[in-house]
Amino acid sequence: MDSQWNNWHFASFSSPTPDVLTWQISPFFVMLSLVLAIIPLSAIMPIREQIRKLNQQSSAIYLGGQIIVSCVLGSSIWAIHLLLMLGVKLPPPPVHLAMLFSLLISCANYFLFLRISSKAETTKKEKYSWIFLNTATICIIQATLIIPLTNQNHFSISAFPIFLSVILIILTGIMMLSISNHDKDEKIIIIDTKSALISLFTAIFFVISYRLNLGSVNLLTNFFLLTEQQNSEKIIFALMISITLLFIIFFLFFAIFAYTKILEQANDLEENKSLMDKLNDDHTSLEKLAHYDTLTGLYNRRAFMEAFTARLNESRQAANKLAIMFIDLDNFKTVNDTLGHSAGDELLRIISRRLRSVLRGHDLIGRIGGDEFCLVAPISSTAEAKMIGTRILQKIQQPITISGHVANTTISIGISLFPYDGDGQDQLIKNADTALYQSKGSGRNTLNFYSDYLQSKSHRELAIQKDLHSAISKSQLFLDYQPIVRLSDKKIVALEALVRWQHPEKGILTPEHFINIAEFNGFVELVDMWVIRRICHDIKNLLNNNTPLKISMNCSALNINNDKFIPDAIHILEEEGVDKKWFCFELAESVLYEHRHKAPLFLSKLNQSGIKLIIDDFGSSGSSLLWLKTLPIIELKLDRCLLLDSTNPHDAEIVAALIAMSHKLGWQVTAKGVELKEQIALLTQEQCDYAQGYAFGKPIRFEDIIKSLTTYA
């Protein structure tokens, strides 16, 4: 028997003969197909937008959602034509494989449609290709659902209705793309009027195109009329198909919408959690700033002393032993001078990490200042303390690479033992420091325990004491000056005096190598008076050179308790004929805080004398601004640790806040350790008054300062 697919031939455009079947589609089926077309066409794009949100969670879920939606849309478009076929008043044809094949093609076609329409940018080539594919798909669907109606009877084809039908199908493709573009631009999640109208016309065009293609088939034989039972069966079958598909569409829409809402709520909860974590982190950062050294992450001096006090109290009650180790880097100044302060900072960070790596969980360590660290370790014997110290020496002396250079760094350690070498915190640290000097004098890279002999006089202290007596008379002391620049015009407006010792055997020594010994042995006042007199000579030279500059000098902590210091300083200024406005003292914030009970009296006398005070290294200790505002100070110098990471928003905010509060209190602000352009930009932006550091010049001799004044003028 010939198949209906082999009975095609084209007829001329002539009036149908009386034997030609007049095609009729039941209005009920037409309305049902329109409803089934409008709802999915209007809803699919909002569903697509919901599925697109799933792509942020999982690409697999996103792809699966697209497949499901494309199957629903493809099945709905295919079912529209099936309903129209059932609406023809002829007995229903048997199901053919070609019908199922067209269903699969429909699903695949609309999967490509979703993939294309989901793109942020769709090319014209992609649009035209899909319109062509969609036209071919609809034509295949209509053909597979029209030809079976011929029931293997002979028929002819009229070309003009097919041509019109193809035009309408092309328009349906264009309108579907316009729906997707409209929804993509507006990002709507509900069906709006424009999408609904476009969906209505698209559905009508589907119906008309099917009717045109159906009308193009001219059947030349008589057909059996449809019985009432067959008509009822077709209506029930059509309703079942429509209700099932509509239920699937509504269920899919609300399921995806609910799922995306759940995901959004989960994201909101995650954002709230992130916000809480950030607040906690900020709180932790503030706590860390108050208790930890910003450079190394170890306890700062204040926090270490508090923890040390608690540890001492526990050890007294439990009758436990402690080893207090004072640790100092050997030749740290050499690294700073040759590689710069940034390299020196990196070296301190590396040393800190190595110290932590060899310590036990119950050991206590902090950075006391500069390149000095202090360790408190519970021990059972002196041998255990020596073992800990030896392990630290071995770990630190391993080569370190900084800025492409290998630094062979060593440390010296001084150890005092509780309760043998003292019962109080200050005494134990002082004795450990004394033992440290012995280690320095013994060739460095070694450790020494405190002993009664060291308490009386160490060999190194005796040598320094002897040399320091003659250093002034032999003109071995000299001053370097570091320029202080006004940031608004980059002019030098002040100098900081830094004392140096040209030792005949050890070369140039910076204060950290002899001031502590001078303080310990009572020579610091002698050094300070020499520095003041030397500054007075240089101030007069500046005035004679018509380049007046204020010069500041660091003040020793011991001077706070020395009633003769201020009168002696005033006597030198008056004797040299130097106005007090050109001279001022600098006191470290940590020194003021440690002597906060005695400092007010000293500062009051200083204020009465007319000599101004600058707070040095502000931010390195834990003093209060409320306390500082009661003191007669004119200026703060920000500690260089505050500018270590000027690109960090939190660090920048801290610097900005300190500058703003200082200005509110009437203080000028100088930033120390300025080396980078980013730091200069931040300080200028926050209206910092002055700056000093390698970006503006290293400490140099007075003669070189005179030469450089013309450069910054």
GROMACS .gro file of C-alpha atoms in nm, residues 63 73 109 149 193 198 234 252 492 594 598 632 703:
model
   13
   63LEU     CA    1   2.196   2.377   3.199
   73LEU     CA    2   0.821   2.511   2.537
  109ASN     CA    3   1.498   2.403   1.843
  149LEU     CA    4  -0.505   1.350   0.776
  193THR     CA    5   0.155   4.382   2.865
  198ILE     CA    6   0.349   3.974   2.129
  234LYS     CA    7  -1.086   1.404   2.068
  252LEU     CA    8   0.765   2.497   3.661
  492ILE     CA    9   6.268   7.219   5.439
  594GLU     CA   10   5.596   5.454   8.093
  598LYS     CA   11   5.624   6.171   8.674
  632PRO     CA   12   5.210   7.115   7.669
  703GLU     CA   13   7.750   7.118   5.579
   0.00000   0.00000   0.00000
